[in-house]
């Protein structure tokens, strides 16, 4: 059975491919502006990529990604649970494919992520003693970071090590290796991947308390004489309450540390969250129709609100273009976003610049407009 999304994806690709071959120029998608070109003097523009996109099995995405983006982040396939399959075993298949894809299209790769308490390899569930955790930590960084040195542009070395109040999260790494595990991760990564940029990545670090925690963490790495090149503010926000003031303060305060500032997982949910506002994949709740109000279409007022929020955000990014090096969207089109399943499974969300048929939304044009202001 061919689903509607698949049909539209195929139809768009046909138009795009025909357009590229110069035989037909009817699709607006073929003539839409390019994000990476529009912002080429300001910062890189990225997207997260899923398996079908990496393997170029998604025809519309295969055309759109190289046209719109100059950097990509693997949404899942370089996480430890995928890449580190046994104590001494690794599966580099998809990551190698990504590197080959990026080389073929002249796109940079931001590798994601070396040390994260979530999505740990299955074999680590049985491991409890500190010595073994230390050994895993060393092996993982030394093997994976070294393999891709010079092949990827950058690594999210440590992901989400902080609590909302700015204290360190009581992860398996903190409990087994102590407070210094973040410094240690960067020290090992620096040695294993001397030609790769090294970043700390987290969500909600634009918020004052968590931001203070991130600044303290970055200063600690710097004070230890260990290299950290940048910080990634994930940017999982909502179109109806964008924290612009805190985002601006974060850019200023992180830039003052002398490192790159990036927005690494940008999406703006249009749906209300039933629980606390977080990107912690462990926190999900049950589905009800009431909390899935836009099942078939997005009302125009909400579409406009989303476009305005994106426009405001990119105007701010342009104001600080000398401090910001990259803005990456967490997914290509609305149908492919993790937000359709978080924090509630099976909702219909609209957080990105391209709709489910890969057509640019009003938000896309609102973003493009900020590039020439
Ligand atoms: O790979 C399996 C597949 O074999 C299986 O059929 C399918 C059934 O549900 O699950 C697949 O794995 C899922 C994977 O996404 C790939 O689709 C996992 O269950 C699911 O938990 C996983 O979710 C990802 C999540 O991180 C956890 O790793 C999301 O796609 C991804 O967008 C999200 O990304 C995180 C960043 O890495 C860190 N910051 C927050 C961000 C959003 O949570």
Coordinates of C-alpha atoms in Angstrom, one line a residue, residues 51-241:
X51 CA 18.5 6.3 7.9
X52 CA 16.4 6.6 4.7
X53 CA 17.9 10.0 4.0
X54 CA 21.4 8.9 4.6
X55 CA 20.9 6.0 2.2
X56 CA 19.2 8.3 -0.3
X57 CA 16.0 6.1 -0.2
X58 CA 13.9 9.2 0.3
X59 CA 13.8 10.8 -3.2
X60 CA 12.5 14.2 -2.2
X61 CA 14.9 14.5 0.7
X62 CA 17.8 13.4 -1.6
X63 CA 17.2 16.5 -3.7
X64 CA 16.3 18.9 -0.9
X65 CA 19.1 18.2 1.6
X66 CA 22.1 19.1 -0.7
X67 CA 20.1 22.1 -2.0
X68 CA 19.3 23.6 1.4
X69 CA 22.0 22.5 3.9
X70 CA 25.8 22.6 4.2
X71 CA 26.1 20.6 7.4
X72 CA 24.2 17.5 8.7
X73 CA 23.9 15.7 12.1
X74 CA 22.9 12.1 12.3
X75 CA 19.7 12.0 14.3
X76 CA 20.4 8.5 15.8
X77 CA 23.0 6.4 14.0
X78 CA 26.2 7.7 15.8
X79 CA 24.7 7.2 19.2
X80 CA 26.4 4.6 21.4
X81 CA 23.4 2.2 21.3
X82 CA 23.7 2.0 17.5
X83 CA 27.5 2.2 17.0
X84 CA 28.8 0.3 20.0
X85 CA 27.1 -3.1 19.8
X86 CA 29.2 -5.2 22.2
X87 CA 32.0 -4.8 24.7
X88 CA 34.6 -5.1 21.9
X89 CA 32.2 -4.7 19.0
X90 CA 31.2 -1.8 16.9
X91 CA 28.9 -1.3 13.9
X92 CA 30.1 1.5 11.8
X93 CA 27.9 0.7 8.7
X94 CA 25.5 3.6 8.8
X95 CA 28.1 6.1 10.2
X96 CA 30.4 5.2 7.3
X97 CA 27.5 5.7 4.9
X98 CA 26.8 9.1 6.3
X99 CA 30.5 10.1 6.0
X100 CA 30.5 8.9 2.3
X101 CA 27.2 10.8 1.7
X102 CA 28.5 14.0 3.1
X103 CA 31.8 13.7 1.1
X104 CA 29.9 13.1 -2.1
X105 CA 27.8 16.2 -1.6
X106 CA 30.4 18.5 0.0
X107 CA 28.5 18.7 3.3
X108 CA 30.1 18.8 6.8
X109 CA 29.1 16.3 9.4
X110 CA 28.5 17.2 13.1
X111 CA 28.8 13.8 14.8
X112 CA 26.3 13.1 17.6
X113 CA 27.1 12.1 20.2
X114 CA 30.0 10.4 22.2
X115 CA 28.9 10.5 25.9
X116 CA 25.2 10.6 26.7
X117 CA 23.5 8.9 29.6
X118 CA 20.6 8.0 27.3
X119 CA 20.5 5.5 24.4
X120 CA 23.5 3.6 26.0
X121 CA 24.4 0.2 24.4
X122 CA 22.3 -2.7 25.6
X123 CA 25.3 -4.5 27.1
X124 CA 26.0 -1.6 29.4
X125 CA 22.7 -2.3 31.3
X126 CA 24.4 -5.1 33.0
X127 CA 27.6 -3.1 33.9
X128 CA 27.5 -1.6 37.3
X129 CA 31.1 -1.4 38.6
X130 CA 33.0 1.9 38.2
X131 CA 36.1 0.3 36.7
X132 CA 34.1 -1.2 33.8
X133 CA 32.3 2.0 33.2
X134 CA 35.7 3.8 33.1
X135 CA 36.9 1.2 30.6
X136 CA 33.8 1.5 28.4
X137 CA 34.1 5.3 28.5
X138 CA 37.8 5.2 27.4
X139 CA 37.2 2.5 24.7
X140 CA 34.2 4.3 23.3
X141 CA 35.8 7.7 22.9
X142 CA 39.2 6.4 21.8
X143 CA 37.7 4.1 19.1
X144 CA 34.8 6.1 17.8
X145 CA 36.3 9.6 17.9
X146 CA 39.6 8.3 16.4
X147 CA 37.9 6.5 13.5
X148 CA 36.1 9.6 12.3
X149 CA 38.9 12.2 13.0
X150 CA 39.4 14.2 9.8
X151 CA 36.2 12.7 8.4
X152 CA 33.6 14.5 10.5
X153 CA 33.9 18.2 11.1
X154 CA 32.8 18.2 14.8
X155 CA 31.6 16.0 17.7
X156 CA 29.0 16.6 20.3
X157 CA 31.4 15.2 22.9
X158 CA 29.1 15.3 25.8
X159 CA 25.3 15.6 25.6
X160 CA 22.9 16.7 28.3
X161 CA 25.0 16.3 31.5
X162 CA 23.1 19.0 33.4
X163 CA 19.8 19.1 35.4
X164 CA 17.4 22.0 35.0
X165 CA 18.7 23.7 38.1
X166 CA 22.2 23.7 36.7
X167 CA 23.6 20.9 38.9
X168 CA 25.2 17.8 37.3
X169 CA 22.8 15.1 36.3
X170 CA 23.3 11.9 38.4
X171 CA 24.1 9.8 35.3
X172 CA 25.9 6.5 35.2
X173 CA 29.0 8.5 34.3
X174 CA 28.7 11.0 37.2
X175 CA 28.1 8.2 39.6
X176 CA 30.9 6.0 38.4
X177 CA 33.6 8.5 37.3
X178 CA 32.8 11.5 39.5
X179 CA 32.2 15.2 38.6
X180 CA 35.2 15.4 36.3
X181 CA 33.9 13.0 33.7
X182 CA 33.0 15.8 31.3
X183 CA 36.6 17.2 31.5
X184 CA 37.9 13.7 31.0
X185 CA 35.6 13.1 28.0
X186 CA 37.0 16.2 26.3
X187 CA 40.5 15.3 27.2
X188 CA 40.2 11.9 25.6
X189 CA 38.4 13.3 22.6
X190 CA 41.1 16.0 22.1
X191 CA 43.7 13.2 21.9
X192 CA 41.7 10.8 19.7
X193 CA 40.3 13.5 17.4
X194 CA 42.9 16.3 17.1
X195 CA 41.4 17.5 13.8
X196 CA 37.8 17.6 15.0
X197 CA 35.9 20.5 16.7
X198 CA 34.7 19.5 20.1
X199 CA 31.3 20.7 21.5
X200 CA 29.2 20.5 24.6
X201 CA 25.5 20.1 23.7
X202 CA 22.3 20.4 25.9
X203 CA 18.7 21.5 25.9
X204 CA 17.2 24.4 27.9
X205 CA 20.7 25.9 28.6
X206 CA 19.3 29.3 27.5
X207 CA 17.4 29.2 30.8
X208 CA 19.2 31.1 33.6
X209 CA 20.0 28.3 36.1
X210 CA 20.9 25.7 33.6
X211 CA 22.9 28.3 31.6
X212 CA 24.9 29.1 34.7
X213 CA 25.6 25.4 35.1
X214 CA 26.7 25.1 31.5
X215 CA 29.0 28.2 31.8
X216 CA 30.6 26.7 35.0
X217 CA 31.1 23.4 33.2
X218 CA 32.7 25.0 30.2
X219 CA 35.0 27.2 32.4
X220 CA 36.0 24.0 34.2
X221 CA 37.1 22.4 31.0
X222 CA 38.9 25.5 29.9
X223 CA 40.6 25.8 33.3
X224 CA 41.9 22.2 33.0
X225 CA 43.7 23.3 29.8
X226 CA 41.4 21.0 27.8
X227 CA 40.1 22.0 24.4
X228 CA 36.4 22.8 24.0
X229 CA 35.5 24.6 20.7
X230 CA 31.8 25.4 21.2
X231 CA 28.5 25.0 22.8
X232 CA 25.3 23.7 21.3
X233 CA 22.0 25.1 22.5
X234 CA 19.6 22.5 21.3
X235 CA 16.6 24.8 20.7
X236 CA 13.6 22.5 21.3
X237 CA 11.2 25.4 21.8
X238 CA 7.5 26.2 21.3
X239 CA 6.1 28.7 18.7
X240 CA 3.8 30.2 21.3
X241 CA 6.4 31.0 24.1

